[in-house]
Amino acid sequence: MKRILNYIGGELVPPLGGAYLPNLEPATGAPYSEVPDSDSSDVERGVAAAQEAYPVWSRTPASERSRLLLRVAELIEDNAEDLARAESVDTGKPIRLARSLDIPRAASNFRFFATAILHFASESHATDHRAINYTLRRPRGIAGLISPWNLPLYLLSWKIAPALATGNTAVAKPSEITPMTAYRLSELCREAGLPPGVLNIVHGTGPKAGAALTGHPRVGTLSFTGGTKTGAEIASVCAPAFKKVALELGGKNPNIIFADALLDEVVPVSIRSSFDNQGQICLSGSRIFVERTIQEKFLERFVERAKTLVVGDPLEEATEQGALVSRAQFDKVMSYLQVARQEGGRILCGGDAASVGGRCSGGLFIRPTVITGLPVNSRVNQEEIFGPVVTVIPFDTEDEAVSGANATPYGLSASVWTQNLSRAHRLAERIQAGTVWINCWMLRDLRVPFGGVKSSGIGKEGGLEALRFFTEPRNVCIQFPVDPGGGTAS
Ligand code: NDP
């Protein structure tokens, strides 16, 4: 069985303790590879390698760092089909999605930050006629990068690329549930000629390898994407050590549809925002608010389409819905379907596991599920389910839509569908979310700030925000020479 290796100091190495965990294919339920069960000694090695590489890498010209990262992007593109297949097998997502979203975006992440660093400038402030202040931005040292299982290469590269572009070295820990494309990336980084120790990837579980990385005294910068509970744990470790932390956490995002919206556009995009990646996207619109006058019309079309989504082998071209990522995630989603019934929800479609025959008969599939009849404060409408499950909630007024949208602890993203521009602006201002999409969903421009508010996280990634996050601003103040007459020289 294929063994994944850690990437430390430019080498692919086994974990020091020699322990491995089985890596399962969610579509079959069977193990197909093994992932290192690394511990603090492996993290220590990774940090030591990152530290050794730091003095040279942090002084390497931006043009050279850019060249190497562009080479990684090219290699991802050259290997796109292999990577898409690997991502699909590892996560259970349809290969179509891995091909169209995950892998192209991983290449774009490298390309974007490789070129952004060439244009990154800092500020200067003239203080009357007395002095000039300028901001020196320097890399912060060793960055710890921890990513989740839902968009494995996409989210890992979103952290690696800006960390390295700005001259930091890094130790990354991908989710142990979906390690394969991170492993493939380490092979590609070797092929690209990335100097040893600039990027290190240590595989293993959160409580063991992840916690060792978070708590490591020489890792002063921590970028984490994952669940809100884990984020709180990480924050509590980092705060007393005064580490710089960005936390991209969970969401319970509203998708708000007004009566004047164009249903021909709303329905297909809402199907995607509800069920793409089996609903396991932090930005999924899991609570659909529909103006009451069009609720019936919307539901008729939306449910009809949800019922026809092809649930099947992720490796088949026709498949639209693959498997849930793990037994734990499958059980969690199934338990929420039970909660929905207990809370009095009406299940219009789905609501149960799907059986896919053949090689996938042991797989973890759940049919796309649409639920109505649950109040905004029900558990199903408050807690992140992270599966192919959405609720539909009617509203009568704009105020009601806004208060419903804001009525969870989360604040990651929102979609608003309306032809009324003034209303769109009003909602964009009133909804508590890091991103508000008007008449669209997941339309991403890598230059914009990205991140959540409230329990969806702190700190922003994306574009200049990421370059700022991974650098430390230092103010340098230069006083103008004083002229003999007592003033400053002009
Ligand atoms: P988790 O929080 O369980 O895990 C995320 C990562 O953290 C994994 O690599 C995990 O390791 C690691 N980890 C777990 N415990 C610790 C710890 N104590 N110290 C350090 N690292 C730890 O999230 P999931 O993997 O379950 O991902 C799903 C969640 O991610 C959802 O809530 C989703 O909303 C959120 N998410 C947020 C995004 C955003 O941009 N805001 C984007 C995508 C997802 P391992 O799993 O290997 O044990």
Coordinates of C-alpha atoms and ligand atoms in Angstrom, one line a residue:
M1 CA 0.0 0.0 0.0
K2 CA 1.3 3.5 -0.9
R3 CA 3.0 5.3 2.0
I4 CA 2.8 9.0 2.1
L5 CA 6.0 10.7 3.5
N6 CA 6.8 13.9 5.3
Y7 CA 8.6 16.6 3.4
I8 CA 11.3 18.0 5.6
G9 CA 14.5 19.8 4.6
G10 CA 13.9 19.0 1.0
E11 CA 13.7 15.3 1.5
L12 CA 10.7 12.9 1.6
V13 CA 11.1 11.1 4.9
P14 CA 9.2 8.7 7.1
P15 CA 7.9 9.8 10.5
L16 CA 10.6 9.4 13.2
G17 CA 8.3 7.2 15.3
G18 CA 7.5 5.0 12.4
A19 CA 3.8 5.2 13.0
Y20 CA 1.2 5.5 10.1
L21 CA -2.5 5.8 9.9
P22 CA -4.8 4.3 7.3
N23 CA -6.0 6.7 4.6
L24 CA -9.4 5.8 3.4
E25 CA -11.1 6.4 0.1
P26 CA -14.5 7.7 1.2
A27 CA -16.3 6.5 -2.0
T28 CA -15.4 2.9 -1.1
G29 CA -14.8 3.1 2.6
A30 CA -11.6 1.1 2.1
P31 CA -8.0 2.1 3.0
Y32 CA -5.9 2.8 0.0
S33 CA -2.7 4.4 1.4
E34 CA -1.1 5.3 4.7
V35 CA -0.3 8.6 6.2
P36 CA 2.4 9.4 8.7
D37 CA 1.1 9.7 12.3
S38 CA 3.8 12.4 13.0
D39 CA 4.4 13.7 16.5
S40 CA 6.3 16.6 18.1
S41 CA 9.7 15.2 17.1
D42 CA 8.7 15.4 13.4
V43 CA 7.4 18.9 13.9
E44 CA 10.7 19.8 15.6
R45 CA 12.6 18.5 12.6
G46 CA 10.4 20.5 10.3
V47 CA 10.9 23.7 12.3
A48 CA 14.6 23.1 12.5
A49 CA 14.8 22.8 8.7
A50 CA 12.6 25.9 8.3
Q51 CA 14.9 27.8 10.6
E52 CA 18.0 26.8 8.7
A53 CA 16.5 27.8 5.4
Y54 CA 15.2 31.1 6.7
P55 CA 18.3 33.4 6.5
V56 CA 18.9 32.7 2.8
W57 CA 15.3 32.5 1.7
S58 CA 14.3 35.7 3.5
R59 CA 17.1 37.5 1.6
T60 CA 16.5 35.8 -1.7
P61 CA 15.3 38.5 -4.2
A62 CA 11.6 38.6 -4.7
S63 CA 12.1 37.9 -8.4
E64 CA 13.8 34.6 -7.6
R65 CA 11.1 33.6 -5.1
S66 CA 8.6 34.5 -7.7
R67 CA 10.3 32.4 -10.4
L68 CA 10.3 29.3 -8.1
L69 CA 6.6 29.7 -7.1
L70 CA 5.7 30.2 -10.8
R71 CA 7.5 27.0 -11.5
V72 CA 5.4 25.2 -8.9
A73 CA 2.2 26.6 -10.5
E74 CA 3.3 25.3 -13.9
L75 CA 4.0 21.9 -12.5
I76 CA 0.6 21.8 -10.9
E77 CA -0.9 22.6 -14.3
D78 CA 1.2 20.0 -16.0
N79 CA 0.0 17.4 -13.5
A80 CA -3.5 18.7 -13.3
E81 CA -5.3 15.5 -14.3
D82 CA -3.3 13.3 -11.9
L83 CA -3.9 15.8 -9.1
A84 CA -7.6 16.0 -9.8
R85 CA -7.9 12.2 -9.6
A86 CA -5.9 12.1 -6.4
E87 CA -8.1 14.8 -4.8
S88 CA -11.2 13.0 -5.9
V89 CA -10.1 9.6 -4.5
D90 CA -8.9 11.2 -1.3
T91 CA -11.9 13.3 -0.5
G92 CA -14.8 11.6 -2.3
K93 CA -15.6 14.8 -4.4
P94 CA -16.6 14.4 -8.0
I95 CA -13.5 14.4 -10.3
R96 CA -15.4 17.1 -12.4
L97 CA -15.2 19.4 -9.4
A98 CA -11.6 18.7 -8.6
R99 CA -10.8 19.4 -12.3
S100 CA -12.7 22.6 -12.5
L101 CA -12.2 24.1 -9.1
D102 CA -9.6 22.6 -6.7
I103 CA -6.6 22.1 -9.0
P104 CA -6.9 25.1 -11.2
R105 CA -7.3 27.2 -8.1
A106 CA -4.2 25.7 -6.4
A107 CA -2.2 26.7 -9.5
S108 CA -3.8 30.2 -9.5
N109 CA -2.9 30.6 -5.8
F110 CA 0.8 30.1 -6.6
R111 CA 0.7 32.2 -9.7
F112 CA -1.2 35.0 -8.0
F113 CA 1.2 35.4 -5.0
A114 CA 4.3 34.8 -7.1
T115 CA 3.4 37.8 -9.2
A116 CA 1.8 39.9 -6.4
I117 CA 5.1 40.0 -4.5
L118 CA 6.7 41.8 -7.4
H119 CA 4.2 44.6 -7.0
F120 CA 4.0 44.8 -3.2
A121 CA 4.9 48.3 -2.0
S122 CA 4.9 49.8 1.5
E123 CA 3.8 53.2 2.7
S124 CA 5.7 56.4 3.6
H125 CA 4.5 59.3 5.6
A126 CA 5.9 62.8 5.5
T127 CA 5.7 64.5 8.9
D128 CA 5.3 68.2 8.2
H129 CA 8.7 69.5 7.2
R130 CA 10.5 67.6 9.9
A131 CA 10.8 63.9 9.0
I132 CA 9.9 61.1 6.7
N133 CA 8.6 57.8 8.0
Y134 CA 8.6 54.8 5.9
T135 CA 7.3 51.3 6.5
L136 CA 9.7 48.5 6.2
R137 CA 8.0 45.2 5.7
R138 CA 9.9 42.1 6.5
P139 CA 9.0 38.4 6.6
R140 CA 8.1 37.2 10.1
G141 CA 10.1 34.0 10.3
I142 CA 8.6 30.5 10.4
A143 CA 5.0 30.2 9.6
G144 CA 2.8 27.4 10.7
L145 CA 0.0 26.5 8.2
I146 CA -2.8 24.2 9.2
S147 CA -5.6 23.4 6.7
P148 CA -8.8 21.3 6.6
W149 CA -10.0 18.4 4.4
N150 CA -12.7 19.9 2.3
L151 CA -10.6 21.7 -0.3
P152 CA -7.2 20.2 0.5
L153 CA -4.8 21.5 -2.1
Y154 CA -6.8 24.6 -2.8
L155 CA -6.7 25.8 0.9
L156 CA -3.2 24.6 1.6
S157 CA -1.7 26.4 -1.4
W158 CA -3.7 29.5 -0.4
K159 CA -1.5 29.7 2.7
I160 CA 1.8 28.3 1.4
A161 CA 2.0 30.7 -1.6
P162 CA 1.8 34.0 0.3
A163 CA 3.9 32.8 3.2
L164 CA 6.7 31.8 0.9
A165 CA 6.3 34.7 -1.5
T166 CA 6.9 37.2 1.3
G167 CA 10.1 35.4 2.4
N168 CA 9.0 33.3 5.3
T169 CA 9.8 29.7 5.6
A170 CA 6.9 27.3 6.6
V171 CA 5.9 24.1 8.2
A172 CA 2.5 23.0 7.0
K173 CA 0.2 20.4 8.4
P174 CA -2.6 19.3 6.0
S175 CA -5.6 17.4 7.3
E176 CA -4.7 13.8 8.0
I177 CA -8.0 12.8 6.4
T178 CA -6.9 14.1 3.0
P179 CA -3.1 14.2 2.8
M180 CA -2.5 12.9 -0.8
T181 CA -2.3 16.1 -2.8
A182 CA -0.2 17.8 -0.2
Y183 CA 2.2 14.9 -0.6
R184 CA 2.1 15.3 -4.4
L185 CA 2.8 19.0 -3.9
S186 CA 5.9 18.2 -1.9
E187 CA 7.1 16.1 -4.9
L188 CA 6.4 19.0 -7.2
C189 CA 8.3 21.4 -5.0
R190 CA 11.3 19.2 -5.2
E191 CA 11.0 19.0 -8.9
A192 CA 10.6 22.8 -9.1
G193 CA 13.9 23.2 -7.2
L194 CA 12.5 24.9 -4.1
P195 CA 15.5 25.1 -1.7
P196 CA 15.5 22.6 1.1
G197 CA 13.6 23.6 4.2
V198 CA 11.7 26.6 2.7
L199 CA 8.6 24.5 2.8
N200 CA 8.1 21.5 5.1
I201 CA 5.0 19.4 5.3
V202 CA 4.4 17.3 8.3
H203 CA 1.5 14.9 8.1
G204 CA -0.5 13.7 11.1
T205 CA -3.4 14.4 13.4
G206 CA -4.5 17.8 14.8
P207 CA -4.2 16.9 18.5
K208 CA -0.6 15.5 17.9
A209 CA 1.2 17.1 15.0
G210 CA -1.1 20.2 14.7
A211 CA -0.9 21.0 18.4
A212 CA 2.9 20.6 18.4
L213 CA 3.1 23.0 15.5
T214 CA 0.7 25.6 17.1
G215 CA 2.6 25.5 20.4
H216 CA 6.1 25.5 19.0
P217 CA 7.9 28.6 20.4
R218 CA 9.8 29.3 17.2
V219 CA 6.6 29.4 15.1
G220 CA 5.5 32.9 15.5
T221 CA 2.9 33.1 12.8
L222 CA 0.0 30.8 12.5
S223 CA -2.5 30.6 9.7
F224 CA -5.4 28.2 10.4
T225 CA -8.4 27.1 8.4
G226 CA -10.8 24.7 10.0
G227 CA -13.7 24.4 12.5
T228 CA -14.6 27.1 15.0
K229 CA -14.0 24.9 18.0
T230 CA -10.5 24.0 16.9
G231 CA -9.9 27.7 16.1
A232 CA -10.8 28.7 19.6
E233 CA -8.4 26.0 20.9
I234 CA -5.6 27.4 18.7
A235 CA -6.3 31.0 19.7
S236 CA -6.0 30.0 23.4
V237 CA -2.6 28.5 22.8
C238 CA -1.3 31.4 20.6
A239 CA -2.6 34.3 22.6
P240 CA -0.4 34.0 25.7
A241 CA 2.6 33.4 23.4
F242 CA 1.7 36.6 21.4
K243 CA 1.7 34.8 18.1
K244 CA 0.2 36.5 15.0
V245 CA -2.8 34.4 14.1
A246 CA -5.3 34.3 11.2
L247 CA -8.3 32.0 11.8
E248 CA -10.6 31.1 8.9
L249 CA -13.4 29.2 10.6
G250 CA -16.9 27.8 10.0
G251 CA -20.0 29.3 8.4
K252 CA -23.7 29.0 8.4
N253 CA -24.2 31.3 5.4
P254 CA -27.5 32.8 4.3
N255 CA -28.7 32.7 0.7
I256 CA -31.4 35.4 0.5
I257 CA -33.7 35.4 -2.4
F258 CA -36.1 38.3 -3.0
A259 CA -39.2 38.1 -5.1
D260 CA -37.7 40.2 -7.9
A261 CA -34.7 37.9 -8.4
L262 CA -34.3 36.1 -11.7
L263 CA -35.2 32.6 -10.8
D264 CA -33.5 31.2 -13.9
E265 CA -30.2 32.3 -12.5
V266 CA -31.0 31.8 -8.8
V267 CA -32.0 28.1 -9.0
P268 CA -28.8 26.7 -10.7
V269 CA -26.5 28.8 -8.6
S270 CA -28.4 27.9 -5.4
I271 CA -28.1 24.2 -6.3
R272 CA -24.3 24.7 -6.5
S273 CA -24.1 26.8 -3.3
S274 CA -26.1 24.2 -1.5
F275 CA -24.6 21.0 -2.8
D276 CA -21.3 21.5 -4.5
N277 CA -18.6 19.3 -2.8
Q278 CA -21.5 17.6 -0.9
G279 CA -22.2 20.9 0.9
Q280 CA -18.7 20.7 2.5
I281 CA -17.6 24.2 1.6
C282 CA -17.2 26.8 4.3
L283 CA -19.0 29.2 1.9
S284 CA -22.0 26.9 1.2
G285 CA -25.3 28.8 1.5
S286 CA -26.9 26.4 3.9
R287 CA -29.8 28.6 5.0
I288 CA -32.0 29.7 2.1
F289 CA -34.2 32.7 2.9
V290 CA -37.0 33.1 0.3
E291 CA -39.5 35.9 0.0
R292 CA -42.8 34.3 0.9
T293 CA -44.6 35.3 -2.3
I294 CA -42.2 33.2 -4.4
Q295 CA -41.4 30.4 -2.0
E296 CA -43.6 27.8 -3.7
K297 CA -42.3 28.6 -7.2
F298 CA -38.7 28.5 -6.0
L299 CA -39.2 25.3 -4.0
E300 CA -40.8 23.5 -7.0
R301 CA -37.9 24.2 -9.2
F302 CA -35.1 23.9 -6.6
V303 CA -36.3 20.6 -5.1
E304 CA -37.0 19.1 -8.6
R305 CA -33.4 19.8 -9.6
A306 CA -32.0 18.6 -6.2
K307 CA -33.7 15.3 -6.7
T308 CA -32.1 14.8 -10.1
L309 CA -28.5 15.5 -9.0
V310 CA -26.5 12.4 -9.9
V311 CA -25.1 10.8 -6.7
G312 CA -22.4 8.3 -7.7
D313 CA -18.8 7.2 -8.0
P314 CA -16.7 10.4 -7.8
L315 CA -14.5 9.1 -10.6
E316 CA -17.3 8.9 -13.1
E317 CA -17.8 11.9 -15.4
A318 CA -21.6 12.1 -14.9
T319 CA -21.4 12.2 -11.1
E320 CA -22.6 15.5 -9.5
Q321 CA -22.6 14.4 -5.9
G322 CA -19.8 12.3 -4.4
A323 CA -19.2 10.8 -1.0
L324 CA -18.9 12.5 2.4
V325 CA -15.3 12.8 3.4
S326 CA -15.2 10.4 6.4
R327 CA -17.3 8.1 8.5
A328 CA -17.3 10.8 11.3
Q329 CA -18.6 13.5 8.9
F330 CA -21.2 11.1 7.5
D331 CA -22.4 10.2 11.0
K332 CA -22.5 13.9 11.9
V333 CA -24.6 14.8 9.0
M334 CA -26.9 11.9 9.5
S335 CA -27.4 12.9 13.1
Y336 CA -28.5 16.3 12.0
L337 CA -31.1 14.8 9.8
Q338 CA -32.4 13.1 12.9
V339 CA -32.4 16.5 14.8
A340 CA -34.3 18.1 11.9
R341 CA -37.0 15.5 12.2
Q342 CA -37.1 15.9 16.0
E343 CA -37.4 19.7 15.6
G344 CA -40.4 19.3 13.3
G345 CA -38.7 19.9 10.0
R346 CA -40.3 18.8 6.8
I347 CA -37.9 16.9 4.5
L348 CA -38.8 17.7 0.9
C349 CA -36.1 15.5 -0.7
G350 CA -33.2 13.4 0.5
G351 CA -32.9 12.9 4.2
D352 CA -31.2 9.6 4.0
A353 CA -28.1 7.8 2.8
A354 CA -27.8 6.9 -0.9
S355 CA -26.6 3.6 -2.0
V356 CA -24.2 3.5 -4.9
G357 CA -23.5 0.1 -6.2
G358 CA -20.4 -1.5 -7.6
R359 CA -17.0 -0.5 -6.2
C360 CA -18.8 2.2 -4.1
S361 CA -21.1 -0.1 -2.3
G362 CA -19.3 0.6 1.0
G363 CA -19.1 4.4 0.4
L364 CA -20.4 7.3 2.5
F365 CA -23.1 8.9 0.3
I366 CA -26.0 11.1 1.4
R367 CA -28.7 12.3 -0.9
P368 CA -29.1 16.1 -1.3
T369 CA -31.6 17.2 1.3
V370 CA -34.0 20.2 1.5
I371 CA -35.8 20.9 4.7
T372 CA -38.5 23.4 5.5
G373 CA -40.5 24.4 8.5
L374 CA -37.7 25.0 11.0
P375 CA -37.4 28.3 12.8
V376 CA -34.3 30.4 12.6
N377 CA -33.3 29.5 16.1
S378 CA -33.6 25.7 15.7
R379 CA -30.3 23.7 16.1
V380 CA -30.4 22.8 12.4
N381 CA -30.5 26.5 11.5
Q382 CA -27.9 27.5 14.1
E383 CA -25.1 24.9 13.9
E384 CA -22.8 24.2 11.0
I385 CA -23.7 20.8 9.5
F386 CA -21.2 20.8 6.6
G387 CA -23.1 18.4 4.4
P388 CA -25.6 18.2 1.5
V389 CA -28.4 19.7 3.7
V390 CA -30.1 23.0 3.3
T391 CA -33.1 24.6 4.9
V392 CA -35.5 27.0 3.3
I393 CA -37.0 29.7 5.4
P394 CA -39.7 32.2 4.2
F395 CA -39.6 35.9 5.0
D396 CA -42.0 38.8 4.4
T397 CA -39.8 41.9 4.8
E398 CA -36.3 43.1 4.2
D399 CA -35.8 43.6 8.0
E400 CA -36.9 40.0 8.6
A401 CA -34.4 38.7 6.0
V402 CA -31.6 40.7 7.6
S403 CA -32.3 39.7 11.2
G404 CA -32.6 36.0 10.1
A405 CA -29.4 36.2 8.2
N406 CA -27.6 37.7 11.2
A407 CA -29.1 35.3 13.8
T408 CA -26.3 32.8 14.1
P409 CA -22.9 33.1 15.8
Y410 CA -21.3 32.9 12.3
G411 CA -20.5 35.5 9.8
L412 CA -18.5 34.1 6.8
S413 CA -20.4 34.9 3.7
A414 CA -23.9 35.7 2.3
S415 CA -25.6 35.8 -1.1
V416 CA -28.4 38.2 -1.9
W417 CA -30.6 37.9 -5.0
T418 CA -32.5 41.0 -6.1
Q419 CA -32.8 43.3 -9.1
N420 CA -33.1 46.3 -6.8
L421 CA -29.7 47.9 -6.6
S422 CA -30.6 50.1 -3.6
R423 CA -31.7 47.1 -1.6
A424 CA -28.6 45.2 -2.6
H425 CA -26.4 48.0 -1.2
R426 CA -28.5 48.2 2.0
L427 CA -28.2 44.5 2.6
A428 CA -24.5 44.4 1.8
E429 CA -24.0 46.9 4.6
R430 CA -26.4 45.3 7.2
I431 CA -25.4 41.7 6.9
Q432 CA -22.7 40.6 9.2
A433 CA -20.4 38.6 6.9
G434 CA -16.9 38.9 5.5
T435 CA -18.1 38.5 2.0
V436 CA -21.5 39.5 0.5
W437 CA -22.2 38.3 -3.0
I438 CA -25.0 40.1 -4.9
N439 CA -26.7 37.9 -7.6
C440 CA -23.8 35.4 -7.5
W441 CA -22.0 32.9 -5.3
M442 CA -18.3 32.0 -5.0
L443 CA -17.3 34.4 -7.6
R444 CA -13.7 34.9 -6.4
D445 CA -11.1 37.6 -7.2
L446 CA -7.9 36.7 -5.5
R447 CA -7.1 40.4 -4.8
V448 CA -10.0 40.9 -2.4
P449 CA -9.9 40.5 1.4
F450 CA -11.2 37.1 2.5
G451 CA -12.3 35.9 5.9
G452 CA -15.1 35.9 8.4
V453 CA -16.5 37.9 11.3
K454 CA -17.9 36.7 14.6
S455 CA -17.3 33.0 15.1
S456 CA -16.2 32.6 11.5
G457 CA -12.8 33.9 12.3
I458 CA -10.4 36.8 12.7
G459 CA -7.8 38.2 10.3
K460 CA -8.2 38.3 6.6
E461 CA -6.5 36.4 3.8
G462 CA -6.3 37.1 0.1
G463 CA -4.5 39.7 -1.9
L464 CA -2.6 42.4 -0.1
E465 CA -4.1 41.3 3.2
A466 CA -2.2 38.0 3.0
L467 CA 1.0 39.8 2.1
R468 CA 0.5 42.1 5.1
F469 CA -0.3 39.2 7.4
F470 CA 2.9 37.3 6.6
T471 CA 5.1 40.4 7.0
E472 CA 5.9 42.6 9.9
P473 CA 5.7 46.3 9.4
R474 CA 8.4 48.4 11.0
N475 CA 8.3 52.1 11.0
V476 CA 11.6 53.9 10.3
C477 CA 11.6 57.6 11.1
I478 CA 14.2 59.9 9.6
Q479 CA 14.4 63.4 10.8
F480 CA 15.5 66.0 8.2
P481 CA 18.8 67.7 9.0
V482 CA 18.3 70.7 11.2
D483 CA 19.5 73.9 9.5
P484 CA 21.8 76.3 11.4
G485 CA 19.0 78.9 11.5
G486 CA 17.0 76.7 13.9
G487 CA 14.4 75.3 11.5
T488 CA 14.7 72.3 9.3
A489 CA 16.4 72.4 6.0
S490 CA 13.9 72.7 3.2
Ligands
NDP1 P1 -10.9 20.9 12.0 O1 -10.9 22.2 12.8 O2 -11.3 19.6 12.7 O3 -9.4 20.7 11.4 C1 -8.7 21.6 10.7 C2 -7.2 21.3 10.7 O4 -6.8 21.5 12.1 C3 -6.9 19.9 10.4 O5 -5.6 19.8 9.8 C4 -6.8 19.2 11.8 O6 -6.1 18.1 11.8 C5 -6.2 20.4 12.6 N1 -6.4 20.3 14.0 C6 -7.4 19.7 14.7 N2 -7.2 19.9 16.1 C7 -6.1 20.7 16.2 C8 -5.3 21.2 17.3 N3 -5.7 21.0 18.6 N4 -4.2 21.9 17.1 C9 -3.8 22.2 15.8 N5 -4.4 21.7 14.7 C10 -5.5 20.9 14.9 O7 -11.8 21.2 10.7 P2 -12.1 20.2 9.6 O8 -10.9 19.6 9.0 O9 -13.2 19.3 10.1 O10 -12.7 21.2 8.5 C11 -14.0 21.6 8.4 C12 -14.2 23.0 9.0 O11 -13.3 23.9 8.4 C13 -15.6 23.5 8.9 O12 -16.0 24.1 10.1 C14 -15.4 24.6 7.8 O13 -16.4 25.6 7.9 C15 -14.1 25.1 8.1 N6 -13.6 25.8 6.9 C16 -13.4 27.1 6.9 C17 -13.0 27.8 5.8 C18 -12.8 29.3 5.8 O14 -12.2 29.8 4.9 N7 -13.4 30.0 6.8 C19 -12.7 27.1 4.6 C20 -12.9 25.7 4.7 C21 -13.3 25.0 5.8 P3 -6.7 16.6 11.5 O15 -8.0 16.8 10.8 O16 -5.7 16.0 10.6 O17 -6.9 15.9 12.8

